[in-house]
Amino acid sequence: MKSFLKAAGLSVAILTTSMYASAADAAQKVGYVSTGAVMSQLAQKNNLNEKLRAEFKDRVAEIERMKEKLSEGVEKLKRNGELMSEDERIKLQRDLQSMESDYKLKVKALQEDQRKRGGQEESKLVKKLKTAIDQVAEQEGYDIVLDANAILYANPGDDLSEKVINAVK
């Protein structure tokens, strides 16, 4: 009976230490990144808005000229419409309608192109951000990195946002 108790006690001791070892292995280092704030800082750092504005400045200027010309035509019609012959007034109205249609079409095309290019640039930033997060997590020994918006509470020491910003190339 005594040897049975010794064996049982030894089994419990081995089982207990193996449970603690498994629990220690299961503990993971978890960090977090405020991706929204990091993305906005990276966009500013890369002058994203200025790049896009410069890329589309000629088209925006053309649209502004069209808008000005359309406004002048509307003013002319209001001011001189009653003094014009019916043929002149109808011709001016048709010209204005044509200009307005062209203006709306160009504005829509510009907005679509700006949205598309903005999405492309944002996609590049997301790839850079992902690469930087992976790099920082590996260097710092983190097993899991979460978005700060998905966390209710976390130790500020586990915030990797600044390190990620510095790691982006």
Short mmCIF file of N, CA and C in Angstrom, two decimals:
data_model
loop_
_atom_site.label_atom_id
_atom_site.label_comp_id
_atom_site.label_asym_id
_atom_site.label_seq_id
_atom_site.Cartn_x
_atom_site.Cartn_y
_atom_site.Cartn_z
N MET A 1 0.82 -1.19 0.00
CA MET A 1 0.00 0.00 0.00
C MET A 1 0.87 1.26 0.00
N LYS A 2 1.98 1.17 0.74
CA LYS A 2 2.87 2.31 0.82
C LYS A 2 3.48 2.62 -0.55
N SER A 3 3.85 1.61 -1.29
CA SER A 3 4.43 1.85 -2.62
C SER A 3 3.38 2.40 -3.58
N PHE A 4 2.13 1.98 -3.37
CA PHE A 4 1.04 2.50 -4.19
C PHE A 4 0.86 4.00 -3.95
N LEU A 5 0.90 4.42 -2.67
CA LEU A 5 0.78 5.84 -2.34
C LEU A 5 1.95 6.65 -2.90
N LYS A 6 3.15 6.06 -2.82
CA LYS A 6 4.32 6.75 -3.37
C LYS A 6 4.16 6.92 -4.89
N ALA A 7 3.70 5.88 -5.55
CA ALA A 7 3.52 5.94 -7.00
C ALA A 7 2.45 6.95 -7.37
N ALA A 8 1.35 6.96 -6.60
CA ALA A 8 0.27 7.90 -6.86
C ALA A 8 0.74 9.33 -6.63
N GLY A 9 1.49 9.54 -5.54
CA GLY A 9 2.02 10.87 -5.24
C GLY A 9 2.99 11.34 -6.30
N LEU A 10 3.84 10.44 -6.77
CA LEU A 10 4.79 10.77 -7.82
C LEU A 10 4.05 11.09 -9.12
N SER A 11 2.99 10.33 -9.41
CA SER A 11 2.19 10.60 -10.62
C SER A 11 1.53 11.97 -10.56
N VAL A 12 0.99 12.31 -9.38
CA VAL A 12 0.36 13.63 -9.21
C VAL A 12 1.40 14.73 -9.38
N ALA A 13 2.58 14.54 -8.82
CA ALA A 13 3.64 15.55 -8.93
C ALA A 13 4.05 15.75 -10.38
N ILE A 14 4.22 14.67 -11.11
CA ILE A 14 4.61 14.76 -12.52
C ILE A 14 3.49 15.42 -13.33
N LEU A 15 2.25 15.03 -13.07
CA LEU A 15 1.12 15.60 -13.78
C LEU A 15 1.01 17.09 -13.53
N THR A 16 1.19 17.50 -12.27
CA THR A 16 1.10 18.92 -11.91
C THR A 16 2.19 19.73 -12.59
N THR A 17 3.42 19.26 -12.56
CA THR A 17 4.50 20.02 -13.20
C THR A 17 4.31 20.07 -14.71
N SER A 18 3.80 19.01 -15.30
CA SER A 18 3.58 19.06 -16.75
C SER A 18 2.45 20.02 -17.09
N MET A 19 1.44 20.17 -16.21
CA MET A 19 0.37 21.14 -16.45
C MET A 19 0.91 22.56 -16.40
N TYR A 20 1.79 22.82 -15.41
CA TYR A 20 2.39 24.15 -15.32
C TYR A 20 3.27 24.43 -16.53
N ALA A 21 4.00 23.44 -17.00
CA ALA A 21 4.86 23.62 -18.18
C ALA A 21 3.99 23.90 -19.40
N SER A 22 2.86 23.21 -19.53
CA SER A 22 1.97 23.45 -20.65
C SER A 22 1.37 24.85 -20.58
N ALA A 23 1.01 25.28 -19.37
CA ALA A 23 0.46 26.62 -19.20
C ALA A 23 1.49 27.68 -19.56
N ALA A 24 2.76 27.43 -19.19
CA ALA A 24 3.82 28.39 -19.52
C ALA A 24 4.04 28.44 -21.03
N ASP A 25 3.96 27.27 -21.68
CA ASP A 25 4.12 27.25 -23.12
C ASP A 25 2.96 27.96 -23.82
N ALA A 26 1.77 27.88 -23.23
CA ALA A 26 0.59 28.48 -23.84
C ALA A 26 0.57 30.00 -23.70
N ALA A 27 1.30 30.56 -22.73
CA ALA A 27 1.34 32.01 -22.54
C ALA A 27 2.00 32.64 -23.76
N GLN A 28 1.32 33.62 -24.34
CA GLN A 28 1.83 34.25 -25.53
C GLN A 28 1.98 35.75 -25.28
N LYS A 29 2.93 36.32 -25.96
CA LYS A 29 3.16 37.75 -25.86
C LYS A 29 2.26 38.44 -26.89
N VAL A 30 1.39 39.31 -26.41
CA VAL A 30 0.40 39.96 -27.27
C VAL A 30 0.66 41.47 -27.28
N GLY A 31 0.71 42.03 -28.47
CA GLY A 31 0.87 43.48 -28.63
C GLY A 31 -0.29 44.03 -29.45
N TYR A 32 -0.30 45.34 -29.60
CA TYR A 32 -1.36 45.96 -30.38
C TYR A 32 -0.84 47.19 -31.11
N VAL A 33 -1.54 47.52 -32.20
CA VAL A 33 -1.19 48.68 -33.02
C VAL A 33 -2.47 49.44 -33.31
N SER A 34 -2.43 50.74 -33.15
CA SER A 34 -3.56 51.60 -33.51
C SER A 34 -3.45 51.88 -35.01
N THR A 35 -4.02 50.98 -35.80
CA THR A 35 -3.81 51.04 -37.25
C THR A 35 -4.38 52.30 -37.89
N GLY A 36 -5.51 52.78 -37.40
CA GLY A 36 -6.10 54.00 -37.98
C GLY A 36 -5.18 55.19 -37.82
N ALA A 37 -4.66 55.36 -36.61
CA ALA A 37 -3.76 56.49 -36.35
C ALA A 37 -2.45 56.33 -37.12
N VAL A 38 -1.95 55.11 -37.18
CA VAL A 38 -0.70 54.85 -37.90
C VAL A 38 -0.89 55.13 -39.39
N MET A 39 -2.01 54.70 -39.96
CA MET A 39 -2.28 54.95 -41.39
C MET A 39 -2.34 56.45 -41.68
N SER A 40 -3.00 57.21 -40.83
CA SER A 40 -3.09 58.66 -41.09
C SER A 40 -1.72 59.32 -40.97
N GLN A 41 -0.91 58.87 -40.02
CA GLN A 41 0.43 59.44 -39.90
C GLN A 41 1.30 59.06 -41.10
N LEU A 42 1.15 57.84 -41.57
CA LEU A 42 1.92 57.42 -42.75
C LEU A 42 1.48 58.19 -43.99
N ALA A 43 0.18 58.45 -44.12
CA ALA A 43 -0.32 59.23 -45.25
C ALA A 43 0.27 60.63 -45.22
N GLN A 44 0.33 61.23 -44.03
CA GLN A 44 0.93 62.57 -43.91
C GLN A 44 2.42 62.51 -44.19
N LYS A 45 3.07 61.49 -43.65
CA LYS A 45 4.51 61.33 -43.82
C LYS A 45 4.88 61.17 -45.30
N ASN A 46 4.04 60.49 -46.05
CA ASN A 46 4.29 60.27 -47.48
C ASN A 46 3.68 61.35 -48.36
N ASN A 47 3.12 62.39 -47.77
CA ASN A 47 2.49 63.49 -48.51
C ASN A 47 1.50 62.97 -49.55
N LEU A 48 0.68 62.03 -49.14
CA LEU A 48 -0.25 61.37 -50.05
C LEU A 48 -1.22 62.36 -50.68
N ASN A 49 -1.82 63.23 -49.87
CA ASN A 49 -2.79 64.19 -50.41
C ASN A 49 -2.15 65.14 -51.41
N GLU A 50 -0.94 65.60 -51.11
CA GLU A 50 -0.26 66.51 -52.03
C GLU A 50 0.09 65.82 -53.33
N LYS A 51 0.51 64.55 -53.25
CA LYS A 51 0.82 63.80 -54.47
C LYS A 51 -0.40 63.69 -55.37
N LEU A 52 -1.52 63.32 -54.77
CA LEU A 52 -2.74 63.16 -55.56
C LEU A 52 -3.22 64.49 -56.11
N ARG A 53 -3.12 65.55 -55.30
CA ARG A 53 -3.54 66.87 -55.76
C ARG A 53 -2.68 67.31 -56.94
N ALA A 54 -1.39 67.08 -56.87
CA ALA A 54 -0.49 67.46 -57.96
C ALA A 54 -0.77 66.62 -59.22
N GLU A 55 -1.11 65.36 -59.01
CA GLU A 55 -1.38 64.48 -60.15
C GLU A 55 -2.62 64.92 -60.93
N PHE A 56 -3.60 65.46 -60.23
CA PHE A 56 -4.87 65.81 -60.88
C PHE A 56 -5.07 67.32 -61.05
N LYS A 57 -4.04 68.12 -60.81
CA LYS A 57 -4.22 69.58 -60.83
C LYS A 57 -4.64 70.11 -62.20
N ASP A 58 -4.12 69.53 -63.28
CA ASP A 58 -4.47 70.02 -64.62
C ASP A 58 -5.95 69.77 -64.92
N ARG A 59 -6.42 68.59 -64.56
CA ARG A 59 -7.83 68.27 -64.81
C ARG A 59 -8.75 69.11 -63.94
N VAL A 60 -8.34 69.37 -62.70
CA VAL A 60 -9.15 70.21 -61.81
C VAL A 60 -9.21 71.63 -62.37
N ALA A 61 -8.08 72.12 -62.86
CA ALA A 61 -8.06 73.47 -63.44
C ALA A 61 -8.96 73.55 -64.67
N GLU A 62 -8.95 72.52 -65.51
CA GLU A 62 -9.82 72.49 -66.68
C GLU A 62 -11.29 72.52 -66.27
N ILE A 63 -11.62 71.77 -65.26
CA ILE A 63 -13.01 71.74 -64.78
C ILE A 63 -13.41 73.10 -64.20
N GLU A 64 -12.50 73.74 -63.51
CA GLU A 64 -12.78 75.08 -62.97
C GLU A 64 -13.03 76.07 -64.10
N ARG A 65 -12.24 75.97 -65.17
CA ARG A 65 -12.45 76.85 -66.33
C ARG A 65 -13.82 76.59 -66.97
N MET A 66 -14.18 75.33 -67.08
CA MET A 66 -15.49 74.97 -67.64
C MET A 66 -16.62 75.54 -66.77
N LYS A 67 -16.44 75.45 -65.48
CA LYS A 67 -17.47 75.95 -64.55
C LYS A 67 -17.61 77.46 -64.69
N GLU A 68 -16.50 78.14 -64.80
CA GLU A 68 -16.51 79.59 -64.98
C GLU A 68 -17.20 79.99 -66.29
N LYS A 69 -16.85 79.28 -67.35
CA LYS A 69 -17.45 79.56 -68.66
C LYS A 69 -18.96 79.29 -68.63
N LEU A 70 -19.36 78.25 -67.96
CA LEU A 70 -20.78 77.92 -67.83
C LEU A 70 -21.50 79.01 -67.04
N SER A 71 -20.90 79.48 -65.96
CA SER A 71 -21.51 80.56 -65.16
C SER A 71 -21.64 81.84 -65.97
N GLU A 72 -20.63 82.14 -66.76
CA GLU A 72 -20.70 83.33 -67.62
C GLU A 72 -21.83 83.22 -68.63
N GLY A 73 -22.00 82.03 -69.20
CA GLY A 73 -23.07 81.81 -70.17
C GLY A 73 -24.44 81.95 -69.53
N VAL A 74 -24.61 81.45 -68.31
CA VAL A 74 -25.89 81.57 -67.61
C VAL A 74 -26.17 83.04 -67.30
N GLU A 75 -25.14 83.78 -66.89
CA GLU A 75 -25.31 85.21 -66.62
C GLU A 75 -25.70 85.97 -67.89
N LYS A 76 -25.06 85.62 -68.99
CA LYS A 76 -25.37 86.26 -70.26
C LYS A 76 -26.82 85.99 -70.66
N LEU A 77 -27.27 84.75 -70.44
CA LEU A 77 -28.65 84.41 -70.77
C LEU A 77 -29.63 85.17 -69.89
N LYS A 78 -29.32 85.30 -68.62
CA LYS A 78 -30.20 86.05 -67.71
C LYS A 78 -30.24 87.53 -68.08
N ARG A 79 -29.07 88.06 -68.35
CA ARG A 79 -28.95 89.49 -68.61
C ARG A 79 -29.50 89.87 -69.98
N ASN A 80 -29.20 89.11 -71.01
CA ASN A 80 -29.55 89.49 -72.37
C ASN A 80 -30.62 88.60 -73.00
N GLY A 81 -31.14 87.65 -72.26
CA GLY A 81 -32.08 86.69 -72.82
C GLY A 81 -33.29 87.32 -73.47
N GLU A 82 -33.83 88.34 -72.86
CA GLU A 82 -35.03 88.99 -73.39
C GLU A 82 -34.74 89.85 -74.61
N LEU A 83 -33.49 90.29 -74.72
CA LEU A 83 -33.11 91.14 -75.85
C LEU A 83 -32.69 90.33 -77.08
N MET A 84 -32.38 89.06 -76.88
CA MET A 84 -31.92 88.21 -77.98
C MET A 84 -33.10 87.75 -78.83
N SER A 85 -32.76 87.42 -80.06
CA SER A 85 -33.79 86.81 -80.90
C SER A 85 -34.02 85.38 -80.37
N GLU A 86 -35.15 84.83 -80.73
CA GLU A 86 -35.48 83.50 -80.22
C GLU A 86 -34.45 82.47 -80.67
N ASP A 87 -33.97 82.58 -81.90
CA ASP A 87 -32.96 81.63 -82.40
C ASP A 87 -31.66 81.74 -81.61
N GLU A 88 -31.23 82.99 -81.31
CA GLU A 88 -30.01 83.19 -80.52
C GLU A 88 -30.16 82.62 -79.12
N ARG A 89 -31.32 82.87 -78.51
CA ARG A 89 -31.58 82.39 -77.14
C ARG A 89 -31.60 80.85 -77.10
N ILE A 90 -32.25 80.24 -78.06
CA ILE A 90 -32.33 78.77 -78.12
C ILE A 90 -30.93 78.18 -78.34
N LYS A 91 -30.16 78.81 -79.22
CA LYS A 91 -28.80 78.33 -79.48
C LYS A 91 -27.96 78.43 -78.21
N LEU A 92 -28.06 79.55 -77.49
CA LEU A 92 -27.30 79.73 -76.26
C LEU A 92 -27.75 78.72 -75.19
N GLN A 93 -29.04 78.48 -75.07
CA GLN A 93 -29.54 77.50 -74.11
C GLN A 93 -29.00 76.10 -74.43
N ARG A 94 -29.01 75.75 -75.70
CA ARG A 94 -28.50 74.43 -76.09
C ARG A 94 -26.99 74.32 -75.83
N ASP A 95 -26.27 75.40 -76.12
CA ASP A 95 -24.83 75.41 -75.84
C ASP A 95 -24.58 75.24 -74.34
N LEU A 96 -25.37 75.94 -73.53
CA LEU A 96 -25.22 75.84 -72.08
C LEU A 96 -25.56 74.42 -71.59
N GLN A 97 -26.60 73.82 -72.13
CA GLN A 97 -26.95 72.45 -71.75
C GLN A 97 -25.83 71.48 -72.14
N SER A 98 -25.27 71.68 -73.30
CA SER A 98 -24.17 70.83 -73.76
C SER A 98 -22.94 71.00 -72.86
N MET A 99 -22.63 72.26 -72.53
CA MET A 99 -21.50 72.51 -71.63
C MET A 99 -21.73 71.91 -70.26
N GLU A 100 -22.96 72.02 -69.75
CA GLU A 100 -23.29 71.47 -68.44
C GLU A 100 -23.15 69.94 -68.44
N SER A 101 -23.62 69.31 -69.50
CA SER A 101 -23.49 67.85 -69.60
C SER A 101 -22.03 67.44 -69.64
N ASP A 102 -21.24 68.15 -70.43
CA ASP A 102 -19.81 67.87 -70.53
C ASP A 102 -19.12 68.09 -69.17
N TYR A 103 -19.50 69.18 -68.51
CA TYR A 103 -18.95 69.51 -67.19
C TYR A 103 -19.24 68.39 -66.19
N LYS A 104 -20.50 67.96 -66.12
CA LYS A 104 -20.88 66.91 -65.18
C LYS A 104 -20.15 65.60 -65.47
N LEU A 105 -20.01 65.29 -66.74
CA LEU A 105 -19.32 64.07 -67.13
C LEU A 105 -17.84 64.12 -66.71
N LYS A 106 -17.20 65.25 -66.94
CA LYS A 106 -15.79 65.38 -66.56
C LYS A 106 -15.60 65.37 -65.05
N VAL A 107 -16.53 65.99 -64.32
CA VAL A 107 -16.45 65.98 -62.86
C VAL A 107 -16.58 64.55 -62.35
N LYS A 108 -17.52 63.82 -62.87
CA LYS A 108 -17.73 62.43 -62.45
C LYS A 108 -16.50 61.58 -62.77
N ALA A 109 -15.93 61.73 -63.95
CA ALA A 109 -14.75 60.98 -64.34
C ALA A 109 -13.56 61.32 -63.44
N LEU A 110 -13.41 62.59 -63.13
CA LEU A 110 -12.32 63.02 -62.25
C LEU A 110 -12.49 62.42 -60.86
N GLN A 111 -13.69 62.48 -60.32
CA GLN A 111 -13.93 61.92 -58.99
C GLN A 111 -13.64 60.42 -58.96
N GLU A 112 -14.04 59.73 -59.99
CA GLU A 112 -13.79 58.29 -60.07
C GLU A 112 -12.29 58.00 -60.15
N ASP A 113 -11.58 58.75 -60.97
CA ASP A 113 -10.14 58.56 -61.09
C ASP A 113 -9.42 58.89 -59.79
N GLN A 114 -9.85 59.94 -59.11
CA GLN A 114 -9.25 60.30 -57.84
C GLN A 114 -9.51 59.22 -56.79
N ARG A 115 -10.72 58.68 -56.78
CA ARG A 115 -11.05 57.61 -55.83
C ARG A 115 -10.19 56.37 -56.10
N LYS A 116 -10.05 56.04 -57.38
CA LYS A 116 -9.27 54.86 -57.77
C LYS A 116 -7.80 55.02 -57.37
N ARG A 117 -7.23 56.18 -57.70
CA ARG A 117 -5.82 56.43 -57.36
C ARG A 117 -5.60 56.49 -55.85
N GLY A 118 -6.56 57.09 -55.15
CA GLY A 118 -6.47 57.11 -53.69
C GLY A 118 -6.48 55.71 -53.11
N GLY A 119 -7.32 54.85 -53.67
CA GLY A 119 -7.37 53.45 -53.23
C GLY A 119 -6.07 52.71 -53.51
N GLN A 120 -5.46 53.00 -54.65
CA GLN A 120 -4.18 52.37 -54.98
C GLN A 120 -3.09 52.80 -53.99
N GLU A 121 -3.04 54.08 -53.71
CA GLU A 121 -2.04 54.58 -52.76
C GLU A 121 -2.29 54.03 -51.35
N GLU A 122 -3.55 53.96 -50.97
CA GLU A 122 -3.88 53.41 -49.65
C GLU A 122 -3.49 51.94 -49.58
N SER A 123 -3.69 51.21 -50.65
CA SER A 123 -3.32 49.80 -50.69
C SER A 123 -1.81 49.63 -50.51
N LYS A 124 -1.03 50.51 -51.13
CA LYS A 124 0.42 50.47 -50.95
C LYS A 124 0.79 50.70 -49.49
N LEU A 125 0.11 51.68 -48.87
CA LEU A 125 0.39 51.96 -47.46
C LEU A 125 0.02 50.78 -46.57
N VAL A 126 -1.09 50.12 -46.87
CA VAL A 126 -1.51 48.96 -46.07
C VAL A 126 -0.47 47.85 -46.17
N LYS A 127 0.07 47.63 -47.36
CA LYS A 127 1.12 46.61 -47.52
C LYS A 127 2.35 46.97 -46.72
N LYS A 128 2.74 48.24 -46.77
CA LYS A 128 3.90 48.68 -45.99
C LYS A 128 3.64 48.51 -44.50
N LEU A 129 2.42 48.85 -44.07
CA LEU A 129 2.05 48.73 -42.66
C LEU A 129 2.11 47.27 -42.22
N LYS A 130 1.57 46.38 -43.01
CA LYS A 130 1.58 44.95 -42.68
C LYS A 130 3.00 44.43 -42.56
N THR A 131 3.85 44.81 -43.51
CA THR A 131 5.25 44.39 -43.47
C THR A 131 5.94 44.91 -42.22
N ALA A 132 5.69 46.17 -41.87
CA ALA A 132 6.31 46.76 -40.69
C ALA A 132 5.82 46.09 -39.40
N ILE A 133 4.52 45.79 -39.34
CA ILE A 133 3.97 45.12 -38.15
C ILE A 133 4.62 43.74 -38.00
N ASP A 134 4.72 43.01 -39.09
CA ASP A 134 5.36 41.69 -39.04
C ASP A 134 6.81 41.80 -38.56
N GLN A 135 7.51 42.78 -39.08
CA GLN A 135 8.92 42.98 -38.73
C GLN A 135 9.07 43.32 -37.25
N VAL A 136 8.28 44.26 -36.77
CA VAL A 136 8.37 44.68 -35.36
C VAL A 136 7.97 43.53 -34.44
N ALA A 137 6.91 42.82 -34.79
CA ALA A 137 6.45 41.71 -33.95
C ALA A 137 7.54 40.64 -33.84
N GLU A 138 8.20 40.37 -34.94
CA GLU A 138 9.26 39.37 -34.93
C GLU A 138 10.46 39.84 -34.11
N GLN A 139 10.84 41.10 -34.29
CA GLN A 139 11.98 41.64 -33.55
C GLN A 139 11.73 41.70 -32.05
N GLU A 140 10.51 42.04 -31.67
CA GLU A 140 10.17 42.22 -30.26
C GLU A 140 9.69 40.92 -29.61
N GLY A 141 9.52 39.87 -30.38
CA GLY A 141 9.12 38.58 -29.83
C GLY A 141 7.64 38.46 -29.52
N TYR A 142 6.80 39.17 -30.26
CA TYR A 142 5.35 39.09 -30.05
C TYR A 142 4.78 37.92 -30.86
N ASP A 143 3.88 37.19 -30.22
CA ASP A 143 3.22 36.08 -30.89
C ASP A 143 1.97 36.54 -31.64
N ILE A 144 1.29 37.54 -31.07
CA ILE A 144 0.06 38.05 -31.64
C ILE A 144 0.09 39.57 -31.59
N VAL A 145 -0.34 40.21 -32.68
CA VAL A 145 -0.50 41.66 -32.70
C VAL A 145 -1.93 41.94 -33.17
N LEU A 146 -2.66 42.71 -32.36
CA LEU A 146 -4.06 43.03 -32.64
C LEU A 146 -4.20 44.51 -32.98
N ASP A 147 -5.34 44.84 -33.57
CA ASP A 147 -5.70 46.24 -33.80
C ASP A 147 -6.18 46.82 -32.48
N ALA A 148 -5.77 48.01 -32.16
CA ALA A 148 -6.14 48.64 -30.89
C ALA A 148 -7.65 48.81 -30.75
N ASN A 149 -8.37 48.93 -31.86
CA ASN A 149 -9.82 49.09 -31.80
C ASN A 149 -10.53 47.83 -31.33
N ALA A 150 -9.85 46.68 -31.40
CA ALA A 150 -10.45 45.42 -30.99
C ALA A 150 -10.18 45.10 -29.53
N ILE A 151 -9.51 46.00 -28.81
CA ILE A 151 -9.09 45.74 -27.44
C ILE A 151 -9.80 46.70 -26.49
N LEU A 152 -10.31 46.16 -25.42
CA LEU A 152 -10.95 47.00 -24.41
C LEU A 152 -9.92 47.58 -23.45
N TYR A 153 -8.93 46.79 -23.07
CA TYR A 153 -7.87 47.27 -22.20
C TYR A 153 -6.58 46.57 -22.58
N ALA A 154 -5.48 47.30 -22.52
CA ALA A 154 -4.17 46.71 -22.76
C ALA A 154 -3.12 47.55 -22.05
N ASN A 155 -2.04 46.92 -21.72
CA ASN A 155 -0.91 47.60 -21.10
C ASN A 155 -0.28 48.52 -22.13
N PRO A 156 -0.11 49.79 -21.80
CA PRO A 156 0.50 50.72 -22.77
C PRO A 156 1.89 50.28 -23.22
N GLY A 157 2.55 49.46 -22.45
CA GLY A 157 3.87 48.97 -22.84
C GLY A 157 3.82 48.02 -24.03
N ASP A 158 2.65 47.49 -24.32
CA ASP A 158 2.50 46.58 -25.45
C ASP A 158 2.01 47.29 -26.72
N ASP A 159 1.95 48.62 -26.69
CA ASP A 159 1.55 49.40 -27.87
C ASP A 159 2.75 49.51 -28.81
N LEU A 160 2.61 48.95 -29.97
CA LEU A 160 3.70 48.91 -30.94
C LEU A 160 3.57 49.98 -32.02
N SER A 161 2.61 50.88 -31.88
CA SER A 161 2.32 51.86 -32.94
C SER A 161 3.53 52.69 -33.33
N GLU A 162 4.23 53.27 -32.37
CA GLU A 162 5.38 54.12 -32.69
C GLU A 162 6.49 53.32 -33.36
N LYS A 163 6.71 52.11 -32.86
CA LYS A 163 7.75 51.26 -33.45
C LYS A 163 7.41 50.91 -34.89
N VAL A 164 6.12 50.69 -35.15
CA VAL A 164 5.69 50.36 -36.51
C VAL A 164 5.88 51.56 -37.43
N ILE A 165 5.53 52.75 -36.96
CA ILE A 165 5.72 53.97 -37.76
C ILE A 165 7.19 54.15 -38.12
N ASN A 166 8.06 53.93 -37.13
CA ASN A 166 9.49 54.07 -37.38
C ASN A 166 10.02 52.99 -38.31
N ALA A 167 9.38 51.81 -38.32
CA ALA A 167 9.84 50.70 -39.15
C ALA A 167 9.40 50.81 -40.60
N VAL A 168 8.38 51.62 -40.89
CA VAL A 168 7.92 51.74 -42.27
C VAL A 168 8.97 52.46 -43.10
N LYS A 169 9.25 51.87 -44.25
CA LYS A 169 10.30 52.44 -45.12
C LYS A 169 9.70 53.23 -46.23
#
